[in-house]
Structure formats: structure tokens, C-alpha cells
Coordinates of C-alpha atoms in Angstrom, one line a residue:
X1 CA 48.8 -98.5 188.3
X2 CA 52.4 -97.6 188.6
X3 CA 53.5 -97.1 185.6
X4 CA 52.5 -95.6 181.5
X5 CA 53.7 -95.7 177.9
X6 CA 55.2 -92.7 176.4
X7 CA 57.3 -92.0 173.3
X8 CA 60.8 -90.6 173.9
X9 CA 61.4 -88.7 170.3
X10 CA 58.0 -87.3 170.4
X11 CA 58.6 -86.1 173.8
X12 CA 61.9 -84.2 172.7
X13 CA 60.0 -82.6 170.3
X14 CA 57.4 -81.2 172.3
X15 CA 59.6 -79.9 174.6
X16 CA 61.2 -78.4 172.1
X17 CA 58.3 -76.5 170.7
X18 CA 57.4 -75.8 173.9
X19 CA 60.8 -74.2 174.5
X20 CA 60.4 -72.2 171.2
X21 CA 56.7 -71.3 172.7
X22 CA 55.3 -72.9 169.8
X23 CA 52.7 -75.5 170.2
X24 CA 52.3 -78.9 169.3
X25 CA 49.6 -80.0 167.1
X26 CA 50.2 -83.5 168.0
X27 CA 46.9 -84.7 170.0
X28 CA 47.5 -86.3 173.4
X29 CA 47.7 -90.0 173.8
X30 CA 45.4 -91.4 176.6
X31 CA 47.1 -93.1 179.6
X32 CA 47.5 -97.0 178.8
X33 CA 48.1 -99.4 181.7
X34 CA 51.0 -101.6 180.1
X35 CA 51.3 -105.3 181.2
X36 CA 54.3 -107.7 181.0
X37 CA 53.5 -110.6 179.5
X38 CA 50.3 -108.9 177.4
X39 CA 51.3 -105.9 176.0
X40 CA 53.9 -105.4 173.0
X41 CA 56.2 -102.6 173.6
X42 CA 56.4 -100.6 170.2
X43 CA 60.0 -99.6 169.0
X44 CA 60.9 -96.3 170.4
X45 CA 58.7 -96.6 173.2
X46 CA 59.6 -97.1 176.7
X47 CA 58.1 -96.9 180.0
X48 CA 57.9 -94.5 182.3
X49 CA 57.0 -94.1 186.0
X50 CA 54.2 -92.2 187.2
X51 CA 55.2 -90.2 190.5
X52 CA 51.7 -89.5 191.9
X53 CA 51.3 -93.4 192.3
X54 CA 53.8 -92.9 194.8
X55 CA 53.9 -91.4 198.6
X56 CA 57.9 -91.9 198.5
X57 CA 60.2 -94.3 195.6
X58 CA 63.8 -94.1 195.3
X59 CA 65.7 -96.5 194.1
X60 CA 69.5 -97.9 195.3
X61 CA 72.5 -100.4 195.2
X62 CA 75.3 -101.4 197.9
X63 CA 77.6 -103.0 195.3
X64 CA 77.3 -106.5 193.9
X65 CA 73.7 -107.8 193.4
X66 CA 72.1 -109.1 196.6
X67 CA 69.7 -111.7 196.5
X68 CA 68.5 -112.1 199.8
X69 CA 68.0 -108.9 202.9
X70 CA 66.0 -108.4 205.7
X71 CA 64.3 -105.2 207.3
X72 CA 65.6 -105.1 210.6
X73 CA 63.6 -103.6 213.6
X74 CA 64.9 -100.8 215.2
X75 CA 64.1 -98.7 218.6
X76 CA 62.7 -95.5 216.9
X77 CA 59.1 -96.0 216.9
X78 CA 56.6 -99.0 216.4
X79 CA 54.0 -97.5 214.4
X80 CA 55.7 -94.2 212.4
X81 CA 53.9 -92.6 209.5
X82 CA 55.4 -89.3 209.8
X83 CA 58.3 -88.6 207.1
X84 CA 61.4 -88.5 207.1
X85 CA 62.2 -92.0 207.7
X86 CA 64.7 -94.3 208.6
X87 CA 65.4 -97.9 207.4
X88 CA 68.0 -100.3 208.9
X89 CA 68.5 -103.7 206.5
X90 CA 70.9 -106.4 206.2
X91 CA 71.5 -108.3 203.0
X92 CA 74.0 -110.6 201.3
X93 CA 75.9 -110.5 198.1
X94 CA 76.1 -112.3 194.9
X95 CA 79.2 -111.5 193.7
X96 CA 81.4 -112.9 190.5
X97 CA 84.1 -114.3 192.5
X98 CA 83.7 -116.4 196.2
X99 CA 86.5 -114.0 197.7
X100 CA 84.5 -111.1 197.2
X101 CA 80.8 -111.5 199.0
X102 CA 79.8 -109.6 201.6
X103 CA 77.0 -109.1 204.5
X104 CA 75.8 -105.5 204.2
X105 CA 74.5 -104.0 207.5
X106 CA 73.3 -100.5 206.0
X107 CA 71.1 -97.8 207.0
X108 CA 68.9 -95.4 204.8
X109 CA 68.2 -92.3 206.8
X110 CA 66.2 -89.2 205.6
X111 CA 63.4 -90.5 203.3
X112 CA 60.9 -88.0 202.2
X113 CA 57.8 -88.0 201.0
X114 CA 54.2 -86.8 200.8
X115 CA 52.8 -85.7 204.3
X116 CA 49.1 -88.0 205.2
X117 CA 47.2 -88.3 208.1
X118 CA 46.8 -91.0 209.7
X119 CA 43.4 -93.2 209.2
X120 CA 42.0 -95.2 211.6
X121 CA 40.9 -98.7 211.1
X122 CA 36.9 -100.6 210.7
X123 CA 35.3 -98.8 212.9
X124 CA 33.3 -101.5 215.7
X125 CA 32.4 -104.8 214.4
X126 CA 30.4 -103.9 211.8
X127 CA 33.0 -103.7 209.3
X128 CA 32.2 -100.5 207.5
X129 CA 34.8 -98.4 206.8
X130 CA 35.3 -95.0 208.4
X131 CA 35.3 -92.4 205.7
X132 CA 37.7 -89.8 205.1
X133 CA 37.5 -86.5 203.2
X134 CA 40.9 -85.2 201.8
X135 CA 43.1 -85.9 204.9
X136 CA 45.0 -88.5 203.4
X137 CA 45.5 -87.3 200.5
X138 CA 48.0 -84.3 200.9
X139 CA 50.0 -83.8 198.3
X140 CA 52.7 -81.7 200.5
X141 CA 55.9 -82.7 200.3
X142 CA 59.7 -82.5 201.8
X143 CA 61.4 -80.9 198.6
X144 CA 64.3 -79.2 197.6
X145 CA 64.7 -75.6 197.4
X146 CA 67.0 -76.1 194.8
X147 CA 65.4 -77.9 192.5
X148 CA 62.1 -78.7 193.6
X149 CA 62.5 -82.3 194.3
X150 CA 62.6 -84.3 197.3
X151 CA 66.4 -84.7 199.1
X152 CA 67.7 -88.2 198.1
X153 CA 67.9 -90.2 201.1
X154 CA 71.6 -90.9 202.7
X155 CA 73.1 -94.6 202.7
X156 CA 75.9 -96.1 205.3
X157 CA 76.8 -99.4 205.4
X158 CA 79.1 -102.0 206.8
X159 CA 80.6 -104.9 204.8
X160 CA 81.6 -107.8 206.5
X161 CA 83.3 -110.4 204.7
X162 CA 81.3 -114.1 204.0
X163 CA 82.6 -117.1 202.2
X164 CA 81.1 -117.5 199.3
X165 CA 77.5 -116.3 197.8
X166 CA 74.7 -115.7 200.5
X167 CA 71.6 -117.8 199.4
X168 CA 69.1 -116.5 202.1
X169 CA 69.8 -114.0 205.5
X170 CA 67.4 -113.5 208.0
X171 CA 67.6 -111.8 211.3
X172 CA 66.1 -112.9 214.7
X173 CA 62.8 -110.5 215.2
X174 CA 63.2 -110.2 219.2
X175 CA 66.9 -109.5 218.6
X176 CA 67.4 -108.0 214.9
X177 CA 71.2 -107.5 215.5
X178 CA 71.4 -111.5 215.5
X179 CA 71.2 -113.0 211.6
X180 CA 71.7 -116.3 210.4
X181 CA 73.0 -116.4 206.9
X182 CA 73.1 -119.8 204.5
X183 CA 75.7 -119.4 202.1
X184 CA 76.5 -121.7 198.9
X185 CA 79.5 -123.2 200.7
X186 CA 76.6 -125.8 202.2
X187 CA 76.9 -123.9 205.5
X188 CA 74.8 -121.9 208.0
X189 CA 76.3 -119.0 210.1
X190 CA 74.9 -117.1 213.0
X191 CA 76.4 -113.6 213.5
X192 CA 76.1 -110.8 215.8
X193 CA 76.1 -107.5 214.0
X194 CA 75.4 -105.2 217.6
X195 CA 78.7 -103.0 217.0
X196 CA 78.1 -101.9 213.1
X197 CA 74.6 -101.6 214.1
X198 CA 75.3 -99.2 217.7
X199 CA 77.9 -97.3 215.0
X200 CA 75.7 -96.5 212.4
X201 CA 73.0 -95.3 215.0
X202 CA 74.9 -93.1 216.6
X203 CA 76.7 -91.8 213.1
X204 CA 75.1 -88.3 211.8
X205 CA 72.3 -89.1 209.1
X206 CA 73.3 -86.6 206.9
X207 CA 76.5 -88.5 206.2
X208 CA 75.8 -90.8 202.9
X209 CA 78.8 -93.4 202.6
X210 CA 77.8 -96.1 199.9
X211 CA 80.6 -97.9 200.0
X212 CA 83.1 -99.2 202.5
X213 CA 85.6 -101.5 203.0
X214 CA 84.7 -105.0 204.2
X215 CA 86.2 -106.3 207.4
X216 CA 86.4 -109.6 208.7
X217 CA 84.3 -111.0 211.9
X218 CA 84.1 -114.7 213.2
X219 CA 80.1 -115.6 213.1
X220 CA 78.9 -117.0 216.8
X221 CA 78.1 -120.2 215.2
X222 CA 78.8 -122.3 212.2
X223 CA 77.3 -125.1 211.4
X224 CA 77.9 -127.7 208.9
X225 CA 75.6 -130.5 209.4
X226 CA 73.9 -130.1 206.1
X227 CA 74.8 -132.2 203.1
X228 CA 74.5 -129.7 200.6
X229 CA 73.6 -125.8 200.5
X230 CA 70.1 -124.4 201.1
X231 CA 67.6 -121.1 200.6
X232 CA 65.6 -121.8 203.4
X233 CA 65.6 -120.3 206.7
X234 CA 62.8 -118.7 209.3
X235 CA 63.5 -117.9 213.0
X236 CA 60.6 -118.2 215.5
X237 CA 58.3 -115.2 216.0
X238 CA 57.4 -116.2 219.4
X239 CA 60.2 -118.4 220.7
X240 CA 63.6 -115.9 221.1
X241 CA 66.2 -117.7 219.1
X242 CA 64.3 -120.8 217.8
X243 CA 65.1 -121.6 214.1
X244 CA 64.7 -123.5 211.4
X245 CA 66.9 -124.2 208.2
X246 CA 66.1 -126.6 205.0
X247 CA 68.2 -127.7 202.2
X248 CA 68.6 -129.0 198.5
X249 CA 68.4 -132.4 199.8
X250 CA 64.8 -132.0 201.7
X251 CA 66.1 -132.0 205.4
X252 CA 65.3 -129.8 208.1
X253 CA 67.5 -128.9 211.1
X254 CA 65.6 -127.3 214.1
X255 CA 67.7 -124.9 216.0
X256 CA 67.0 -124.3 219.9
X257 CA 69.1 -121.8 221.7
X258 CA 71.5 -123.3 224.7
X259 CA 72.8 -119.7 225.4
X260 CA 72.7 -116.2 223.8
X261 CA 75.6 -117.2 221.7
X262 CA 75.4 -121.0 221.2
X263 CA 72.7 -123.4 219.6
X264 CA 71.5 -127.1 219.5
X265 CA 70.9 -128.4 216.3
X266 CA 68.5 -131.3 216.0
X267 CA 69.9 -134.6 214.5
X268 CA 68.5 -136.4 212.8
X269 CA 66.9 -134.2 210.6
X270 CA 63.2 -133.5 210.0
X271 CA 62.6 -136.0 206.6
X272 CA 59.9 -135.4 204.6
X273 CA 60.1 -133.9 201.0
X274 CA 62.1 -136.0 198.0
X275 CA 63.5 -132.8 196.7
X276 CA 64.9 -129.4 197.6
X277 CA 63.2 -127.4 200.8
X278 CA 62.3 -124.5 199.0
X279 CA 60.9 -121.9 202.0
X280 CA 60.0 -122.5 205.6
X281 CA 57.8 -120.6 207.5
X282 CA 57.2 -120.8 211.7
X283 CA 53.1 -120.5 212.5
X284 CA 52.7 -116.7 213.7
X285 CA 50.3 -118.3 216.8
X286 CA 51.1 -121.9 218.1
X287 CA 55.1 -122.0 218.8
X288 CA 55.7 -125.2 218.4
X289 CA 54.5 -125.6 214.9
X290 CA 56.3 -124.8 211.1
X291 CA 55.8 -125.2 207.5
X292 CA 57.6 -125.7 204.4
X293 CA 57.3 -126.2 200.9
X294 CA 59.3 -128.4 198.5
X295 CA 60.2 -128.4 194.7
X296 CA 58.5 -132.1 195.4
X297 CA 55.3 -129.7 194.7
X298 CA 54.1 -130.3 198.6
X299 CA 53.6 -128.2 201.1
X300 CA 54.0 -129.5 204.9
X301 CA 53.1 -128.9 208.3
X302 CA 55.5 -130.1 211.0
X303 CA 54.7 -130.4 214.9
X304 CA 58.6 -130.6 216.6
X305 CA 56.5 -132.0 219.5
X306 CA 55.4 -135.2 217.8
X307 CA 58.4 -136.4 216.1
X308 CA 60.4 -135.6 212.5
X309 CA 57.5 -136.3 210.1
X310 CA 55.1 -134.3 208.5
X311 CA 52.1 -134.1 211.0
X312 CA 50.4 -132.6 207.3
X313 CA 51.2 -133.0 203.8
X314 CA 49.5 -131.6 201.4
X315 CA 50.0 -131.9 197.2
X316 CA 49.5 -128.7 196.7
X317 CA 50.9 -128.2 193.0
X318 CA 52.0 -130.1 190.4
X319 CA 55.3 -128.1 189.4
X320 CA 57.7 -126.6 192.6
X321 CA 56.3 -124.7 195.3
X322 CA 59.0 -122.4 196.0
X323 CA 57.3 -119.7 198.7
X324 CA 54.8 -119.4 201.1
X325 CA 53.6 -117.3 203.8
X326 CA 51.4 -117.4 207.0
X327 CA 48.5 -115.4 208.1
X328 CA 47.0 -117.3 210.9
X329 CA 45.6 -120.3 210.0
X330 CA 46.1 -119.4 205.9
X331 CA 49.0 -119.3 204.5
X332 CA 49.6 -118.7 200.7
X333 CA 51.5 -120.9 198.2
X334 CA 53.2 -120.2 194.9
X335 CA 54.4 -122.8 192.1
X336 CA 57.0 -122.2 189.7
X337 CA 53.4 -122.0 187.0
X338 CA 53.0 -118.7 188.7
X339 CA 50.2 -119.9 190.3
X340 CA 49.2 -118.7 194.1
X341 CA 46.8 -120.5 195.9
X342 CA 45.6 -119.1 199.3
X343 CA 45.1 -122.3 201.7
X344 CA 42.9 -122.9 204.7
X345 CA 44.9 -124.8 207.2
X346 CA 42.5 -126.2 210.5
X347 CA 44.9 -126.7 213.1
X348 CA 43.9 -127.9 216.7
X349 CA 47.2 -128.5 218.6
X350 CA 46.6 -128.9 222.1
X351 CA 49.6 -131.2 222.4
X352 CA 51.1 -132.4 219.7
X353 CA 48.9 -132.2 215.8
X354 CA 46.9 -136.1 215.7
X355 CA 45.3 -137.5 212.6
X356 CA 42.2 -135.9 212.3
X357 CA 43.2 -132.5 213.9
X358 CA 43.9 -130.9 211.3
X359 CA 42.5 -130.4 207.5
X360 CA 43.5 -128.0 204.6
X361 CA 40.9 -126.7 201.8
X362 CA 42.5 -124.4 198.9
X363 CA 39.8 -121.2 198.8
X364 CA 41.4 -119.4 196.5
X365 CA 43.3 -118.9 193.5
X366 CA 44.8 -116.6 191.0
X367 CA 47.0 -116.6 187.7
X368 CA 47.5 -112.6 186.9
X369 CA 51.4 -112.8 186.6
X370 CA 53.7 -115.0 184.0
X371 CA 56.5 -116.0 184.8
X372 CA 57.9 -117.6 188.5
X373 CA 57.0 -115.8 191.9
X374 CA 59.5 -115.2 193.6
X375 CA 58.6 -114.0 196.9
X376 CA 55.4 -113.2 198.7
X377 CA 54.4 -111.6 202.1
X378 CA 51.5 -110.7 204.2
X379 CA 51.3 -106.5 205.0
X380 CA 51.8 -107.2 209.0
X381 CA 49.0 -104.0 209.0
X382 CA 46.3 -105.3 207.0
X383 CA 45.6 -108.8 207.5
X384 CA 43.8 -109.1 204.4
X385 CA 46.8 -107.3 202.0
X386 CA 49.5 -109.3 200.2
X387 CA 52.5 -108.4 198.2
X388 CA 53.9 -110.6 196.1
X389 CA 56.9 -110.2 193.5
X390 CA 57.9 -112.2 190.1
X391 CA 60.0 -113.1 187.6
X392 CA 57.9 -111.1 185.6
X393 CA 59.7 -108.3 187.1
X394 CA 56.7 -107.2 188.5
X395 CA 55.5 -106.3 192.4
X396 CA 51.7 -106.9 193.1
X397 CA 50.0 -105.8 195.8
X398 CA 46.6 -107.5 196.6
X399 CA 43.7 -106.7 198.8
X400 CA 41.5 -109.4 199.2
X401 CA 38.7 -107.9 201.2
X402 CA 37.9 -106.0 197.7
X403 CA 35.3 -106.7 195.5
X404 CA 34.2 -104.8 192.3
X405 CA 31.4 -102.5 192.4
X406 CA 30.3 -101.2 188.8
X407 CA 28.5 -98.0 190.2
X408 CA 31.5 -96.7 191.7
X409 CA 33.8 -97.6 189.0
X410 CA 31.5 -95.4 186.4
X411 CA 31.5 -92.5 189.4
X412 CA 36.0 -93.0 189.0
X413 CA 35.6 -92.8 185.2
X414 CA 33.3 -90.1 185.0
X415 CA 35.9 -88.0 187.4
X416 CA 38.6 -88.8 185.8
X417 CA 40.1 -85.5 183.9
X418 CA 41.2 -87.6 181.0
X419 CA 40.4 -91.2 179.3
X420 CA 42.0 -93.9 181.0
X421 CA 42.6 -96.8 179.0
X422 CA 42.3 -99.7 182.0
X423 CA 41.8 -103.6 180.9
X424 CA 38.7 -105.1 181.8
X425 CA 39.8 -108.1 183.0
X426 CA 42.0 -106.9 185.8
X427 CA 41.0 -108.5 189.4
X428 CA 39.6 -106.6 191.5
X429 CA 41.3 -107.4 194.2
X430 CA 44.7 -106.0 192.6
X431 CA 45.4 -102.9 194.1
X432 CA 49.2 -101.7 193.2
X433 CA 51.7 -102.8 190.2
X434 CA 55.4 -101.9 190.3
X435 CA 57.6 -102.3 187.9
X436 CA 61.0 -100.9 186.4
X437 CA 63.7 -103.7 188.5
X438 CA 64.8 -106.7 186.6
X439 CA 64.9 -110.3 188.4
X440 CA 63.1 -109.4 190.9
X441 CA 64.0 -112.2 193.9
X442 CA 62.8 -110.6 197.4
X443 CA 60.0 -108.5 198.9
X444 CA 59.6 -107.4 202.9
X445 CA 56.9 -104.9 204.4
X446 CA 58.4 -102.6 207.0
X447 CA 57.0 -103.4 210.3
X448 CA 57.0 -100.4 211.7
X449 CA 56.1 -98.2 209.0
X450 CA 52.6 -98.6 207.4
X451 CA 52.6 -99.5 204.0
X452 CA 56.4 -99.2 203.2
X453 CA 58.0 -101.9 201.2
X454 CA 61.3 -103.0 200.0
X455 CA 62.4 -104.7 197.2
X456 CA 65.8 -106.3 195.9
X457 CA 66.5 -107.7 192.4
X458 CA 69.5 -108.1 190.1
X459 CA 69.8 -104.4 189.7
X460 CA 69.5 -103.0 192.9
X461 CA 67.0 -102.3 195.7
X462 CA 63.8 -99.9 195.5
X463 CA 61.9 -98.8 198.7
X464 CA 58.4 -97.4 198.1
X465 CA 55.1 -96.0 199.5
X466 CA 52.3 -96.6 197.2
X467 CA 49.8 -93.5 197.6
X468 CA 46.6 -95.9 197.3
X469 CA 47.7 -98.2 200.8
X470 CA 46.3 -96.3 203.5
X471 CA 48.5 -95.1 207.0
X472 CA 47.0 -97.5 208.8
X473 CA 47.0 -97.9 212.6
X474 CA 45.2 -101.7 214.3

């Protein structure tokens, strides 16, 4: 776990005595996993982060809150594990007045962290796992000479001006500098960031600018065609410039792209949930086929080939079901209970989804956090890992090819140089909490560094490398 309890004025006093070269009397207290929702948090007390649960954590803000980013792809390396890396993101503001949001195109360039070897994957078919000695677990890091800890990492951005709050912003995966942002003015912009993004390659990384002043740009395409605003957006994976956007009113434009710069959007609209469209999400293998999820507490599966109604519709909850994911043929789905339920979704689509080609069984389901989740995503390394974040200001990471094995949690304890205090009832298949951000709205794995994540929440952004997620290559 990622974090502990301590107790600030008894800390001050050690230190103190320690300072004096006197020594404390005062026993010490045994590591306590503290969870939200569970735990009371004594006066005086307050939590504290534990470093060694991380490989790298650092913690940022561009300005006003932003709600909504995206982890852009970027031409220097699909599969890096070596530090110091570099992060390119785009995100949109929340600001107190409509006048002063903002798209942020930034880059975060020199992230350190602890040095680990690479680890290869199952080994053949059989699906043991290849074992490793102490290779991955080196605790060698970039630090400074100065002080002893690692260099902070240097932020540039670009502002560019956007009228009025950004709900959602996503950018195109086969051409990142592309983003379509949906904005709480009701309407849906595409812009092309190519020029701040060129710039701030070819700026020099040691250079941190964290703030600058926002320019105006015309977006390629505006479109106004909804009725109201929206939070939902996905471009294709597999079809360049394909996308999708869903609004409070439960309709669904498709998008198809006439030219690198212009679109055709569908109308009528796809019609199918009562109430807001709450998350869409294109199928990762078959092109032609999307789902979304509704505050209507359904979750549907659309076939653009076969018309503008559900081709599956599925009551999946009983309260809103405001995000869901695909991995294949599952895809995970979340209520505003705080209730995910991982869903089996039998799709045969030769050409076009027919009654009777497709079924959906829910195989499995978990309650651990309490309040709303907000976002959720599968780790595009291991197919079996999913993050997931909360209202509960919490981020989960989950491995669902675990299972508990008693023998080898006794061998843990028994190596453990001092008591730790862990609750029984903790799934097994949890394998990383991380706390210390508050309203906690977004969560995206870095493609193209194993194991890195970023979060954003009313308080800023973090970007971390648990130490337990392994540097995975397929």
C-alpha cells in the first residue's frame, strides 16, 4: 500500500531528541494500512506517503483545475523503461470565469526514478511465470548531489484559449496532435495542436516554464448539432479520424472524416438511452462497432452498420453507469454505488450484429471503494490489470489474474522486518492504493511506458510508477 499513519508532534519531538543525541523512549508504532471510508483519522494525525511504494511520484498543476487530459503519443520510443522520461499531455481547464479556460498542451521532460530491468512476460503457453532474482528491484536512483533527492522534472506548456469549461478532451491515437474537446457551451471542437507540439519538442528540456500566456487559435471544426453539452467522447483505435460524441440528452453523433481537416457528422443521431450519455467507448477489435453507458443505468452496444439503435442493451445497474472500458470482448462498468462489474460481451459481427449474435453474462464484481468512480482503464501491458480512480480520492490498481495463496503470505510476514498491520479482508486481487489528491476525476496509463500512470483531480495532477507493477514487455 501507498500510504501510512504517523503523528506529526510526536515526530517533532523525536527529531528533536534525536538532534540533542538523546533517545526516545517512545516505542515504535507498527505500520497501519489506512482506508477511506473505514478508518477514523485520530486528531493530530495525518497521513503520510511511503516513497519505497514508488519507482517515480511527483506531483503538479498547470493553473486552474483540469478535469479532463489525455496522454498523448509521441515519436521517442514505443516500449521505454529506462529513466529519465518524457511525458507529452493535453488537458482542459475548469476555471471560475468562461473567459478564462484554456487547452493546455504541456510537456514534462526529465522524470527520474529508480533504475529496473526489464522482465519478460509468461514464458510459452503454459502460463507460469518466469522468475526473477533481484533484477527488478534496484533501488538505484537519479538523485541530486545537492541534496540527495531526485531532480524535479521540468514543465512547458501552451495555453490556447477555449470558450467556456472543457467537459472531456481526447486526442486522435494515429494522430495525437489532433484533439476534439466538448466544452459546456453545448459544443464540440476539433483542433490541430502540430505547431505547440513541434515547439515544445524541439525546446531544450531543462527549460521548466509553468505558466504562459494563452493565445488564441481557430479549431478545424466546430460543431453544434447537439442540443445540450456533453462528457462523452472516444475516437476510433483502428479507423484514423472516426469518432464518436454523446450528450446530456442521450444522443450520439458519429463522426467520419471527409478530409484531414473536415468531418461528416451523422444526423439523425444514434437514439437509445432516456438520460444523459455518460462514457463511450469504440471496440479495440471489430471497427465498426461502440459502446456507451447512460445515467439511464444501461450499458449499449451499437453496430453503425445496422442502423441508429442499440444492436445490445443491457440493464446493467440500477443507479448511473457513468464509465466503462474495453478489453476485447469485456469491458468493465461502474455505477454511481461504486460498484464495478466486469462484463462478458459475445460478439459475432460478420456484417452487421443480428439478434442472437451476441449475449452478455456479468462474471464479476466488486465493492472495495465508497464513494463514485470516476474513471477506470485497462493497463494496455497487462491485459489482466486495471486502474480505476474514485470519489473516494483513492487510485486502485487491480490484477485480476491473482489469487491468494496463504503459504506465501505467512513466508511475506515472516520476512517482514517489522509487524505490518494489513486488514484481512482486502481482495486479493488489489495490488496498488494511491491516495493524497482530492476529487479525483481522470486516470490514463502511458502507452509507451510500462506501468506509468497519470492522474488529474481538483488539486492538480500526480504521475507515478508504482514499484510492485512490473516493466513489462508483450
Amino acid at each position: 500500500m501507498a500510504r501510512g499513519l504517523k503523528n506529526p508532534k510526536k515526530a517533532d519531538r523525536k527529531a528533536k531528541k534525536r538532534a540533542n543525541g538523546e533517545s526516545s523512549t517512545v516505542p515504535s508504532m507498527p505500520a497501519k494500512i489506512w482506508q477511506p471510508g473505514v478508518d477514523p483519522l485520530e486528531e493530530g494525525e495525518e497521513l503520510q506517503c511511503d516513497p519505497s511504494a514508488y519507482d517515480r511520484l511527483h506531483a503538479f498543476h498547470v493553473g486552474w483545475p483540469c478535469l479532463s487530459f489525455d496522454i498523448l503519443g509521441d515519436t521517442l520510443g514505443m516500449v521505454r523503461t529506462e529513466f529519465p522520461h518524457t511525458v507529452y499531455c493535453v488537458s482542459g481547464t475548469q476555471a471560475e470565469k468562461a473567459s478564462w479556460n484554456s487547452i493546455g498542451i504541456f510537456k514534462l521532460s526529465n522524470i527520474s526514478g529508480k533504475r529496473r530491468d526489464l522482465v519478460l512476460g509468461k514464458a510459452g503457453g503454459d502460463g507460469s511465470d518466469m522468475e526473477d532474482s533481484d533484477s527488478n528491484s534496484s533501488d538505484e536512483e537519479e538523485e541530486s548531489e545537492e541534496n540527495g533527492t531526485p531532480y524535479p522534472p521540468a514543465l512547458q506548456i501552451h495555453k490556447i484559449a477555449h470558450q467556456g469549461s472543457v467537459n472531456l478532451i481526447r486526442a486522435m491515437r494515429q494522430s495525437p496532435h489532433i484533439c476534439a474537446s466538448w466544452g459546456d457551451t453545448g459544443h464540440v471542437q476539433i483542433w490541430d495542436f502540430s505547431n505547440h507540439l513541434n515547439c515544445l519538442a524541439e525546446s531544450e528540456t531543462g527549460v521548466s516554464t509553468g505558466a504562459s500566456n494563452v493565445v488564441s487559435q481557430a479549431p478545424l471544426m466546430k460543431f453544434g448539432g447537439h442540443k445540450t453539452e456533453g462528457f462523452a467522447i472516444d475516437w476510433s483505435p483502428l479507423v484514423p479520424g472516426r469518432l464518436v460524441s454523446g450528450d446530456c440528452d442521450g444522443r450520439i453523433h458519429l463522426w467520419e472524416p471527409s478530409s484531414d481537416a473536415t468531418w461528416n457528422v451523422g444526423k439523425p443521431p444514434f437514439d437509445g438511452h432516456d438520460l444523459s450519455v455518460e462514457d463511450l467507448q469504440w471496440s479495440p477489435i471489430y471497427s465498426d462497432i461502440f459502446s456507451s453507458c447512460s445515467v439511464d443505468g444501461t450499458v449499449a452496444v451499437w453496430d453503425i452498420r445496422i442502423g441508429k439503435k442499440p444492436a445490445v442493451s443491457i440493464n446493467a445497474h440500477k443507479a448511473d453507469v457513468n464509465v466503462i472500458s474495453w478489453n476485447g470482448h469485456i469491458f468493465y462498468s461502474q455505477s454511481s454505488y461504486a460498484q464495478v462489474y466486469l462484463i462478458f460481451v459475445n460478439i459475432v459481427p460478420a456484417s452487421g450484429i443480428k439478434p442472437g449474435d451476441s449475449s452478455d453474462t456479468v462474471v464479476a464484481h466488486f465493492e472495495y471503494h465508497k464513494r463514485p468512480i470516476t474513471s477506470l482503464e485497462w493497463s494496455p501491458y497487462q491485459s489482466s490489470m486495471l486502474a480505476v480512480t474514485s470519489e473516494d480520492n483513492q487510485l486502485t490498481i487491480w490484477d485480476f489474474s491473482l489469487e491468494r495463496d496463504e503459504e506465501e503470505e505467512a513466508e511475506f510476514r515472516a520476512r517482514m522486518p517489522e509487524q505490518v498491520n494489513s486488514p484481512e479482508d482486502l481482495p486479493p486481487q488489489l495490488l496498488f492504493v494511491h491516495q493524497g489528491q482530492k476529487d479525483m476525476k481522470e486516470l490514463h496509463w502511458h502507452a509507451q511506458i510500462p506501468g506509468m500512470i497519470m492522474t488529474t483531480a481538483s488539486d492538480g495532477f500526480d504521475i507515478l510508477k508504482p514499484s510492485n507493477i512490473d516493466t513489462t514487455i508483450p
